[in-house]
Structures are given as structure tokens and as C-alpha cells.
Tab-separated table of C-alpha atoms in Angstrom:
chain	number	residue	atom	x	y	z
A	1	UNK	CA	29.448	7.534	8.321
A	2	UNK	CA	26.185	5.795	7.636
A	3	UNK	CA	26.755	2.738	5.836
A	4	UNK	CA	24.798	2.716	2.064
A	5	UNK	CA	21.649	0.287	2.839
A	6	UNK	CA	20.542	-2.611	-0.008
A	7	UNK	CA	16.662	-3.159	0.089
A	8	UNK	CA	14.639	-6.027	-1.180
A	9	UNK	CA	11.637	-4.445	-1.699
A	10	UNK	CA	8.456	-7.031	-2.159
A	11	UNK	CA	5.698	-6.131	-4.401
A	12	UNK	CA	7.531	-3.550	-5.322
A	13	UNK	CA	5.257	-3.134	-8.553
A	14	UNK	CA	2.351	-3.060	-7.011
A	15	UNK	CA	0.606	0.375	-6.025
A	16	UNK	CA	1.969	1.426	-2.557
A	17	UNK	CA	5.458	-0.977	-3.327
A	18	UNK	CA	6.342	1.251	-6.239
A	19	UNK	CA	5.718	4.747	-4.489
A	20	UNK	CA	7.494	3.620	-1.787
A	21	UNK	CA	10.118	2.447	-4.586
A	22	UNK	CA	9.955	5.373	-6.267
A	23	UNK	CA	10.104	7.812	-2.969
A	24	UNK	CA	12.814	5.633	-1.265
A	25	UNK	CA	15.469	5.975	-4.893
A	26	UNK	CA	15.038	9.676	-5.069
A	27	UNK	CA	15.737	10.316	-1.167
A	28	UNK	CA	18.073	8.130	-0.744
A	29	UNK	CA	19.966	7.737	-3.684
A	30	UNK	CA	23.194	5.851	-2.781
A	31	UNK	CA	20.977	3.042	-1.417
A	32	UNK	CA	20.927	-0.150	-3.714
A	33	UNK	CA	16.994	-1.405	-4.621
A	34	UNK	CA	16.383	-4.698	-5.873
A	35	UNK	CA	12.373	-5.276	-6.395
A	36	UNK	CA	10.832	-8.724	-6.213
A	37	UNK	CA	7.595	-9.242	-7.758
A	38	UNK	CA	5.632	-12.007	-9.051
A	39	UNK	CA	4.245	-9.603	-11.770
A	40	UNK	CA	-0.085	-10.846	-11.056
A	41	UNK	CA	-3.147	-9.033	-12.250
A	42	UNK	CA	-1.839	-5.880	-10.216
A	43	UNK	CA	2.260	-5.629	-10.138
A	44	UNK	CA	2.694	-3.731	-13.221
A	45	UNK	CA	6.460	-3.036	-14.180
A	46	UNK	CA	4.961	-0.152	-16.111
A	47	UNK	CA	4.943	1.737	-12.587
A	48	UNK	CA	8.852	1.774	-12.450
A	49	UNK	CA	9.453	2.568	-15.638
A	50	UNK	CA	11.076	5.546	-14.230
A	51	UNK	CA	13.633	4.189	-11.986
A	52	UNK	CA	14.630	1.279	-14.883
A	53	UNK	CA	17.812	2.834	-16.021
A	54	UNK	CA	18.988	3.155	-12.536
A	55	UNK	CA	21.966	1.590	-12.044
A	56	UNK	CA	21.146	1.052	-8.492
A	57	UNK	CA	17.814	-0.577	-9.544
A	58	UNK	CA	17.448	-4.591	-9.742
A	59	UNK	CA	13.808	-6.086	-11.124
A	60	UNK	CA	13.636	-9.724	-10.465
A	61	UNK	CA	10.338	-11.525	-11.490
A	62	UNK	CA	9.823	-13.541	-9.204
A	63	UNK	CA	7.971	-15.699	-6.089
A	64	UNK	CA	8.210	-14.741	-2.534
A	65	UNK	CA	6.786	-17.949	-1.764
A	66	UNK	CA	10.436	-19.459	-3.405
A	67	UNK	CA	12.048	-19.373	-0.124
A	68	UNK	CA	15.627	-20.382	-2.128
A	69	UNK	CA	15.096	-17.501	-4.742
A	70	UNK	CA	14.965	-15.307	-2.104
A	71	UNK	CA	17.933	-16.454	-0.143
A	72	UNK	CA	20.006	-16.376	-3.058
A	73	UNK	CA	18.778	-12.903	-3.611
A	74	UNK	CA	19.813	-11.908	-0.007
A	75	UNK	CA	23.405	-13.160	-0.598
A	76	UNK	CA	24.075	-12.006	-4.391
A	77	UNK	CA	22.877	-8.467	-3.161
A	78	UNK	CA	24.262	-8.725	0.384
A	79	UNK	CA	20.980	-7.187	1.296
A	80	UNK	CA	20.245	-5.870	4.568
A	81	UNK	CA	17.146	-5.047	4.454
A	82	UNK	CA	13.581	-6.134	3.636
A	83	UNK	CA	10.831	-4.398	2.871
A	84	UNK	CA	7.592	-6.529	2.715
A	85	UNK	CA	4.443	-5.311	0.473
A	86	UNK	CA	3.873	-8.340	-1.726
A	87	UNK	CA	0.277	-9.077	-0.891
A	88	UNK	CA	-3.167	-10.296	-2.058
A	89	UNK	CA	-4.966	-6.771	-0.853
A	90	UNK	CA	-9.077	-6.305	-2.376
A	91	UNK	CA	-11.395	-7.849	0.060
A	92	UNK	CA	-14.098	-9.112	-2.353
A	93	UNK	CA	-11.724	-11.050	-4.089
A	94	UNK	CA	-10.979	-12.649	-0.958
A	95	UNK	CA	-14.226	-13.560	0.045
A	96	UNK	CA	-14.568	-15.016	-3.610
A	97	UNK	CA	-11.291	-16.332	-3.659
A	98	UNK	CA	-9.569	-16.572	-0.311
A	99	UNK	CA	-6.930	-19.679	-1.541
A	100	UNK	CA	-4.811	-17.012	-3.150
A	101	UNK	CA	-4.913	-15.083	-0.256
A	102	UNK	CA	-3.666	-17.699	2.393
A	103	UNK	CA	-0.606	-18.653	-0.249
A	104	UNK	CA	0.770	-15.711	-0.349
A	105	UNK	CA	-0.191	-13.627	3.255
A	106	UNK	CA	0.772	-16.281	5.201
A	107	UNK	CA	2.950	-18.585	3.416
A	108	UNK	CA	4.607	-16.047	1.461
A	109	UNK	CA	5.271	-14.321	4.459
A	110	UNK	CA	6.428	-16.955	6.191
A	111	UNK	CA	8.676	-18.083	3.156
A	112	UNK	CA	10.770	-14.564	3.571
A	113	UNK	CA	11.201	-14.799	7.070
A	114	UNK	CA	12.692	-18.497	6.499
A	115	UNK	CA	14.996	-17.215	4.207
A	116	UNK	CA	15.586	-13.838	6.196
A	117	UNK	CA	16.899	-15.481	9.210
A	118	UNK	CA	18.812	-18.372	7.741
A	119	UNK	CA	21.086	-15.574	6.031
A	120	UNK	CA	20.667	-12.901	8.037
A	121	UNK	CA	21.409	-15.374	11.629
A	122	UNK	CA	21.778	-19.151	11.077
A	123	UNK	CA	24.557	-18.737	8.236
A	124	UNK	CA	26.872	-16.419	9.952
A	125	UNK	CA	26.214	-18.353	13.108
A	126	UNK	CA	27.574	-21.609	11.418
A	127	UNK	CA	30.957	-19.682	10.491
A	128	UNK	CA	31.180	-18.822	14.292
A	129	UNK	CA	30.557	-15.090	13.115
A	130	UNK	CA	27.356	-12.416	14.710
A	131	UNK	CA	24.317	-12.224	13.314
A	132	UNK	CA	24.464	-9.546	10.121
A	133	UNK	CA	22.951	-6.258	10.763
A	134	UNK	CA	19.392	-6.376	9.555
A	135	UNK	CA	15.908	-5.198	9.220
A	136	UNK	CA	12.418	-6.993	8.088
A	137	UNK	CA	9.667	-4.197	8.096
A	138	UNK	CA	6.500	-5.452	7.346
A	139	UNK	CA	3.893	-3.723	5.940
A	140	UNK	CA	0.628	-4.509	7.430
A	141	UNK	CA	-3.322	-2.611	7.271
A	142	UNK	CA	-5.375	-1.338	9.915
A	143	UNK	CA	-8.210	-4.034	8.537
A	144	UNK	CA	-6.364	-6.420	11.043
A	145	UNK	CA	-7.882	-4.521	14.223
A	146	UNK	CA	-11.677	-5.247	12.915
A	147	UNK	CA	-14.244	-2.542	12.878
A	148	UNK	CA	-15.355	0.776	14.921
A	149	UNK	CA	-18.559	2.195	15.907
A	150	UNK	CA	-18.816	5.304	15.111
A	151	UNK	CA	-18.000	7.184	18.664
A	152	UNK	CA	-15.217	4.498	19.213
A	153	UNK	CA	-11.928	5.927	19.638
A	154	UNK	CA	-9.324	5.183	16.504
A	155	UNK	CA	-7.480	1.944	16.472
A	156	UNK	CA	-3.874	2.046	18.219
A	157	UNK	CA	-1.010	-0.302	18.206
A	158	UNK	CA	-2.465	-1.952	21.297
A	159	UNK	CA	-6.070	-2.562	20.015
A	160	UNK	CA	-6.381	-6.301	20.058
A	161	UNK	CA	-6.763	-8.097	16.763
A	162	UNK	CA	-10.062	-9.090	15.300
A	163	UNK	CA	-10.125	-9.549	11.118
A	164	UNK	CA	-13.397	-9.995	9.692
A	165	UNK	CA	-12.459	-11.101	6.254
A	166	UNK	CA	-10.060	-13.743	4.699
A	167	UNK	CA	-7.856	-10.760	3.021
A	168	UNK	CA	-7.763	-9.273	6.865
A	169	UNK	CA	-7.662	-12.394	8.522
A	170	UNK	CA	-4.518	-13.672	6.165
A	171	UNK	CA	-2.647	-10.166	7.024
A	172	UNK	CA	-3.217	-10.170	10.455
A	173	UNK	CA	-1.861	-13.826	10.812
A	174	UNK	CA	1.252	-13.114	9.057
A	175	UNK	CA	1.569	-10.549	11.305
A	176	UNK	CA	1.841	-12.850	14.009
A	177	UNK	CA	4.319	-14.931	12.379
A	178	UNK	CA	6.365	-11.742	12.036
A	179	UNK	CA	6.250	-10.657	15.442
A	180	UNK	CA	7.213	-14.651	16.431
A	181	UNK	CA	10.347	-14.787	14.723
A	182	UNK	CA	11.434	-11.755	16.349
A	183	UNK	CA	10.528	-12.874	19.715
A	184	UNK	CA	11.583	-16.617	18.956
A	185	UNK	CA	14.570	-15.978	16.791
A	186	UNK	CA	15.788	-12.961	17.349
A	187	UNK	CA	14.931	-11.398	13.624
A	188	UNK	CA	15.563	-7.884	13.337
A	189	UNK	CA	11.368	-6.669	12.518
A	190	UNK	CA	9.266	-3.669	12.514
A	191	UNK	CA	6.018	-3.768	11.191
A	192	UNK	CA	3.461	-0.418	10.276
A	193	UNK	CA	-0.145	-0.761	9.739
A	194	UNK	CA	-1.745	1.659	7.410
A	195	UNK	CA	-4.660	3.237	6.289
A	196	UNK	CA	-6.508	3.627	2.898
A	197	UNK	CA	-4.151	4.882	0.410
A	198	UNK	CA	-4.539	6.601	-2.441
A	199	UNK	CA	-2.312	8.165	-5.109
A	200	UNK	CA	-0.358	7.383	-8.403
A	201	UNK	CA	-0.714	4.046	-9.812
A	202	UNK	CA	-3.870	3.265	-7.590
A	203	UNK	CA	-4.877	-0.459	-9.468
A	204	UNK	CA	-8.708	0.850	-10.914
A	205	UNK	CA	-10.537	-1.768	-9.287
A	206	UNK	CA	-10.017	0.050	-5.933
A	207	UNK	CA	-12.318	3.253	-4.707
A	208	UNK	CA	-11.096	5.849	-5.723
A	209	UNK	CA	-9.579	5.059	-9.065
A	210	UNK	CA	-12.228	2.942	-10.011
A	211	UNK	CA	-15.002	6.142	-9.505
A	212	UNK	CA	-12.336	8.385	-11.824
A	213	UNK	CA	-12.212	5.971	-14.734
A	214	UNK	CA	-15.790	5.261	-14.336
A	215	UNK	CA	-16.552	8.552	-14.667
A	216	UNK	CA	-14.921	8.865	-17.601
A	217	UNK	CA	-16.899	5.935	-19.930
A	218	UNK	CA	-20.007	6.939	-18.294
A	219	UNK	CA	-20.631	3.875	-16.061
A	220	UNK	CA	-22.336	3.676	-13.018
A	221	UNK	CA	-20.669	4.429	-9.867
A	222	UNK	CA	-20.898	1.969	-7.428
A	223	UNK	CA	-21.522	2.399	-3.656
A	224	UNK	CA	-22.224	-0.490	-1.593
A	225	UNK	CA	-25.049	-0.104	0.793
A	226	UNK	CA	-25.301	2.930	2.031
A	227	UNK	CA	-22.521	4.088	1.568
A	228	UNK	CA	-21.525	5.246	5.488
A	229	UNK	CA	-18.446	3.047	5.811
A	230	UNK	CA	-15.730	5.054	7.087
A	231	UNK	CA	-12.216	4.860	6.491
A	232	UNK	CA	-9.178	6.705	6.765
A	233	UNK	CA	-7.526	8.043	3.682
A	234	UNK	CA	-3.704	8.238	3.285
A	235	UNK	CA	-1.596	9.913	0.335
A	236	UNK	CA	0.449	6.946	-0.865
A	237	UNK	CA	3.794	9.055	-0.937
A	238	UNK	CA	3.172	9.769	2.320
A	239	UNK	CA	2.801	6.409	3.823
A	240	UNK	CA	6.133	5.878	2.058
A	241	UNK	CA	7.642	8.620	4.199
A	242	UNK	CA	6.118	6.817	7.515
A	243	UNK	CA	7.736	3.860	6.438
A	244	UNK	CA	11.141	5.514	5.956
A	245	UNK	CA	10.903	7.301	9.658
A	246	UNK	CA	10.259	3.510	10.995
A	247	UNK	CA	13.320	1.797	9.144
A	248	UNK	CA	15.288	5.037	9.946
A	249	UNK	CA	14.641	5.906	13.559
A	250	UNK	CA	11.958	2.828	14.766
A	251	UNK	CA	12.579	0.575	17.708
A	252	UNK	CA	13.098	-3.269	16.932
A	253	UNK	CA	10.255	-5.148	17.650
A	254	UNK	CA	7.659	-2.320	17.625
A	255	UNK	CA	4.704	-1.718	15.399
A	256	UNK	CA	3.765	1.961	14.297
A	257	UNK	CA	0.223	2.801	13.338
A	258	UNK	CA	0.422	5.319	9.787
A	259	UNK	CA	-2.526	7.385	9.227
A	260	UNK	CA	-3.686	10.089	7.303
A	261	UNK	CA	-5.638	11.961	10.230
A	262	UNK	CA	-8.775	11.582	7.335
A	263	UNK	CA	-11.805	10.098	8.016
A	264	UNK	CA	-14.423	9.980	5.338
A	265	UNK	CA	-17.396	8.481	4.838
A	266	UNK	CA	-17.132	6.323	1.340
A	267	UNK	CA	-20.312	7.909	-0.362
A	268	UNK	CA	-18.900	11.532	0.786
A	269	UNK	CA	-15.399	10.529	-1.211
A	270	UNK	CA	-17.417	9.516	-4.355
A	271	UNK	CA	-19.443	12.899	-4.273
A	272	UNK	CA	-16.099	14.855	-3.738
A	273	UNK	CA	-14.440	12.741	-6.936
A	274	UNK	CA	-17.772	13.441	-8.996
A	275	UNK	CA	-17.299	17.221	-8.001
A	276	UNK	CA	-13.504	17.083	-8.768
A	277	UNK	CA	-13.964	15.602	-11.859
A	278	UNK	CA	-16.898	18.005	-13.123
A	279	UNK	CA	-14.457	20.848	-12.577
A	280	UNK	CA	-12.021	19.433	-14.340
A	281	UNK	CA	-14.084	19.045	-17.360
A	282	UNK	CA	-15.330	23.130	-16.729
A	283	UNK	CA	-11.682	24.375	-16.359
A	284	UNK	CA	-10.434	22.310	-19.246
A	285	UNK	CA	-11.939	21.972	-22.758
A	286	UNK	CA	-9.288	19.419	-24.121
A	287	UNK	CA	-10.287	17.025	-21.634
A	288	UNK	CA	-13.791	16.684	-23.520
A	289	UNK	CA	-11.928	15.725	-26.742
A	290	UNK	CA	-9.680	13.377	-24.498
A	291	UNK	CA	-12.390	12.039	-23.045
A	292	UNK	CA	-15.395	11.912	-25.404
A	293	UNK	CA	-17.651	9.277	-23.637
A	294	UNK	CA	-17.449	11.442	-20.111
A	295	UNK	CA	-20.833	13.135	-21.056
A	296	UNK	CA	-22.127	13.690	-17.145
A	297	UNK	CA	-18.750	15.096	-16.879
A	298	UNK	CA	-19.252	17.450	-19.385
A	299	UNK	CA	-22.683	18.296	-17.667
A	300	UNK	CA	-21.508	19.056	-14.622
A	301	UNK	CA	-23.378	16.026	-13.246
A	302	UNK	CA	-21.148	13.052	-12.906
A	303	UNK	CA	-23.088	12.708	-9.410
A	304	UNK	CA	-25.752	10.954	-11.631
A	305	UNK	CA	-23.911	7.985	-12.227
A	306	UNK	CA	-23.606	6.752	-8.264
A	307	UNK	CA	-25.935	3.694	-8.185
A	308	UNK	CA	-25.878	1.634	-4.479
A	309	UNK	CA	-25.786	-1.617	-4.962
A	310	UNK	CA	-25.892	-4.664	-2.175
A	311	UNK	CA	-23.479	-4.382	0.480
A	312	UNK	CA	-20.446	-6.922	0.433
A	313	UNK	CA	-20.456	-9.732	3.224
A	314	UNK	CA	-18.779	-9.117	6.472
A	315	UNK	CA	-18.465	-4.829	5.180
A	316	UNK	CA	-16.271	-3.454	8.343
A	317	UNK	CA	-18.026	-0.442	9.295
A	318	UNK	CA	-15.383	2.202	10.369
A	319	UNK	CA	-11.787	2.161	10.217
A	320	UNK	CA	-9.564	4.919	12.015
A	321	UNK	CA	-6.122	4.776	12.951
A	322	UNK	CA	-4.724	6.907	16.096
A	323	UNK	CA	-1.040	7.313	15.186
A	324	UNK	CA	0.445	9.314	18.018
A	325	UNK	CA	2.701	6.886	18.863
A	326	UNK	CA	4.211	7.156	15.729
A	327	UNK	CA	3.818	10.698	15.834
A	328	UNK	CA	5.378	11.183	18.716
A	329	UNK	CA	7.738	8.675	18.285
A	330	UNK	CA	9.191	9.387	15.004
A	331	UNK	CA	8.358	12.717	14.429
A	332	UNK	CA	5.343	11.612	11.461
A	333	UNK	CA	2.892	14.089	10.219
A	334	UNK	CA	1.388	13.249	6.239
A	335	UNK	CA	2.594	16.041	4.344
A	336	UNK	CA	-0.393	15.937	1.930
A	337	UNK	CA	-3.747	17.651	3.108
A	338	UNK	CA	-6.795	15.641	1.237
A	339	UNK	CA	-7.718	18.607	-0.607
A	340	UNK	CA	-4.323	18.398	-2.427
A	341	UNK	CA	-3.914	14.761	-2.462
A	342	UNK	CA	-7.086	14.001	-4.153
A	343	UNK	CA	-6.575	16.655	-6.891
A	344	UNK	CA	-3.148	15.688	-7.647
A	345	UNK	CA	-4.317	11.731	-8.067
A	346	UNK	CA	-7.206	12.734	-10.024
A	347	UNK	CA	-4.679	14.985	-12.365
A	348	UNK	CA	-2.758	12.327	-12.234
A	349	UNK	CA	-5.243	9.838	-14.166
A	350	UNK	CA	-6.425	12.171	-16.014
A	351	UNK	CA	-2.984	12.752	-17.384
A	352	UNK	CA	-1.893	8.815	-17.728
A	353	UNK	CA	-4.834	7.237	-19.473
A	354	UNK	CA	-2.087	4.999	-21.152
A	355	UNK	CA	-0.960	3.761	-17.506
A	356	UNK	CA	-4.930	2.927	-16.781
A	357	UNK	CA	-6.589	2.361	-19.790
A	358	UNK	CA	-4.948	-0.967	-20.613
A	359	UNK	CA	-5.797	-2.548	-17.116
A	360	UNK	CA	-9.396	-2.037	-17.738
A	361	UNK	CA	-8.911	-4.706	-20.259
């Protein structure tokens, strides 16, 4: 019989840490879930409001760069395993404000794996007792491999490094240090590296979300340059599943690459929003009393509102991810086609303005 698992989940009220939250408590429901999160500009307990009453559900507000909160977290739960999403994660606020960035990518990184193998290996060690039966998945971004041309062939686990931003930079680094304490100490890690995602809860300042609530005040859309960067695009419940395959059935030690086998081109996914979001205004008359501001909506024109504006510094072109490995590997295929994906999210926000609304503020 498989012995019930505790998780310390990291960020786990941030975007992607509460899916996988979320996900992980209704699959696995004998499994005991205790979140950390500092609660910054975008952890938002609102996003596990759902799970709250859960008696196998722990909040704790805190640090993960309090390397003794977390130990005594790992004992009082008897936790076994860690799943790490607490980051800094929007790239122009790293290139205007990259401190924030180091502090918690690296050192905060750093801080849980201190506190990871002192309980998990030095502890037991001292009572003359084995190591205890762990895990430490990180969860790292496919920024860390740099950027593609656009006939290169999609980054795989073996691609060699090259960040091109302090947000990417700071990830790939703590990457590193994860993949040194395994070697070095022995620590128990997997780590994945992801694509775009998108979904539920999406913080508005990113892509997508930001070009739905745009939409609906009637501000400009913006698309930097010319709008050809490429990226991948994964549903967020889905890169939750990929994450359960690689704490499930993943080798020690490895990383696994989780895409969404979805390249688009970022001006293409603002015209497909626009599109999405003027049929939702056709096919649904309340929405224009919801929504009263949304007048290119209404017209059937939100497309009018895209306005390019200068590129960002050091823009990665193209971003891909080649996950066969994990494919083949683990079985992983996303679930969610785009087509679905992107009309559930954008039913999704149209549906929870008081989830949104508030962090426009």
C-alpha cells in the first residue's frame, strides 16, 4: 500500500502553485497539503478559497527565504515532499527590479534546500538512522535555455543553458544549486521546466489575461515590437498533471521538459483573444450590461485596440520546448487542445470579475 504523501507546496497562491494545489487535493485526496506563501503583489489566498475548509489543507504565510520556518514546517508536518513554485516570474520587472529577483530565485531557493536536507538527511543521520524518504521537485521555465531562431529545433533537457534576463538568469542559477545538492548531498530532486501557461487565476499583468481585461475597459492592447516572439503555450491544469507524472513515476536526479506542443506567435494570440472575446459579446447580451465600458467588444472590433509599442530589452525571440523525453518517459500528453484552453480561461474571467477586478487596483 502506497503510503499517504504530505506536500509543502511553495507559492502555492500564486497562479500555476494554486492549480497545481487545487489539481493535486482533488486527485489525490488522502494526501496532506500545507502551502507556504509570502502572500506579495501576486500570491492571492483568494485562489484557494476553495480548498480552505479542507481538513487536509494548511496555509502558512510565510518566507521561504526563513530557512528555520521552513524546517520547523518539515518536522511539525513530517513532510516528505516539496514542491517548489515560489518565484519572482515577469521579466520586465526584473530588468527594472532584478534585487527582488536574486532574493528569492536564488537565495530562496537555496534557503529550502538548506532546510530540506538538514531534516530530510543530516538529522536522521545524527540519530544513527537513514536518510527519510523524500522528494524536492523544482519547478523551473524553459526561459533558462535562452532563445531560438525560428528553424531551430525546440529546446530539450540537454540544450545548454543561456538566460538572457535577470528573472531567467536567477531561475536558471537556482537550478544549478538544485541539481548540486543532489549530486553533492545526496537530496532526493527532480526538476521540470515549463512553458507559457495560461489558465485560471492568470495574475492580469501577464499576456493573456492582461489583453482580456483590457479588452474589457477599452484600453489599448499592447504588443511589443512586432509582435513575432514565439512561445509555447501550456494549459495551467495541465502542467499540473506533468508535474504529478514526474513526482509519481520520474527518475531522481532528472529534469523533464513540459510543453504544450503550441507554438504561437504573441501578436497571433492577441488577435485570437480579440476574436474570442468579440464572440463572446455576439453570443451573449448580458455580458454588455456586465461589461459596459467593452464598446469595441460590442462592435465586433476589439482588434482596434492592439497598439505596438517599443520592444522590451534583451526580448528572447522564440521559445519551444521538445518534451519527448517526458513523453516518452512518463507517459505526458496536455489534455487541453488550445482551442479549448483559451475559451475556457477567457470564460473563466469573464465569469470572475470579482477574482480580477480588485488586482487591477
Amino acid at each position: 500500500m502506497t503510503k499517504n504523501k504530505t506536500l509543502l507546496v511553495t507559492g502555492g497562491a500564486g497562479f500555476i502553485g494554486a492549480n497545481f494545489v487545487l489539481y493535486w487535493m482533488q486527485n489525490n485526496p488522502e494526501d496532506k497539503v500545507v502551502v507556504l506563501d509570502a502572500l506579495t503583489y501576486a500570491g492571492n489566498r483568494a485562489n484557494l478559497v476553495s480548498v480552505e475548509s479542507n481538513e487536509k489543507f494548511v496555509f502558512v504565510k510565510g518566507d521561504i527565504c526563513d530557512t528555520s520556518l521552513v524546517e520547523s514546517l518539515l518536522v511539525e508536518y513530517q513532510v516528505d515532499t516539496i514542491v517548489h513554485f515560489a518565484a519572482e516570474s515577469h521579466v520586465d520587472r526584473s530588468i527594472t527590479g532584478p534585487d527582488a529577483f536574486i532574493e528569492t530565485n536564488i537565495i530562496g531557493t537555496y534557503s529550502l534546500l538548506k532546510a530540506a536536507k538538514k531534516v530530510w538527511i543530516e538529522l536522521p543521520k545524527d540519530e544513527g538512522k537513514e536518510a527519510i524518504p523524500h522528494r524536492f521537485h523544482h519547478v523551473s521555465t524553459d526561459e533558462v535555455y535562452g532563445s531560438l531562431e525560428p528553424n531551430d529545433p525546440a529546446f530539450t533537457e540537454d540544450t545548454a543553458y543561456a538566460p538572457n534576463s535577470p528573472y531567467s538568469a536567477s531561475k536558471a542559477a537556482s537550478d544549478h544549486l538544485v541539481r548540486a545538492y543532489h549530486h553533492t548531498y545526496g537530496l532526493e530532486v527532480t526538476t521540470s521546466n515549463c512553458s507559457n501557461n495560461y489558465g485560471p487565476y492568470h495574475f492580469p499583468e501577464k499576456l493573456i489575461p492582461l489583453i482580456i481585461t483590457n479588452i474589457l475597459y477599452n484600453k489599448p492592447l499592447p504588443v511589443y515590437g512586432d509582435g513575432q516572439q514565439i512561445r509555447d503555450w501550456l494549459y495551467v491544469e495541465d502542467h499540473a498533471r506533468g508535474i504529478e507524472l514526474v513526482l509519481k513515476n520520474g527518475h531522481i536526479g532528472e529534469n523533464y521538459n513540459i510543453g504544450g506542443h503550441n507554438e504561437w506567435a504573441n501578436i497571433d494570440i492577441v488577435k485570437l483573444v480579440c476574436n474570442k472575446m468579440n464572440q463572446a459579446f455576439a453570443n451573449k447580451p448580458d455580458l454588455i450590461v456586465k461589461y459596459p465600458l467593452a464598446t469595441k467588444a460590442v462592435e465586433g472590433n476589439a482588434e482596434a485596440l492592439i497598439t505596438y509599442v517599443t520592444d522590451r530589452a534583451g526580448h528572447d525571440r522564440r521559445y519551444a520546448i521538445d518534451a519527448t523525453k517526458t513523453n516518452n518517459e512518463l507517459k505526458y500528453q496536455p489534455v487541453e487542445f488550445f482551442e479549448t484552453g483559451i475559451t475556457k480561461t477567457i470564460e473563466w474571467y469573464l465569469e470572475n470579475e470579482s477574482w480580477w477586478e480588485p488586482l487591477l487596483k
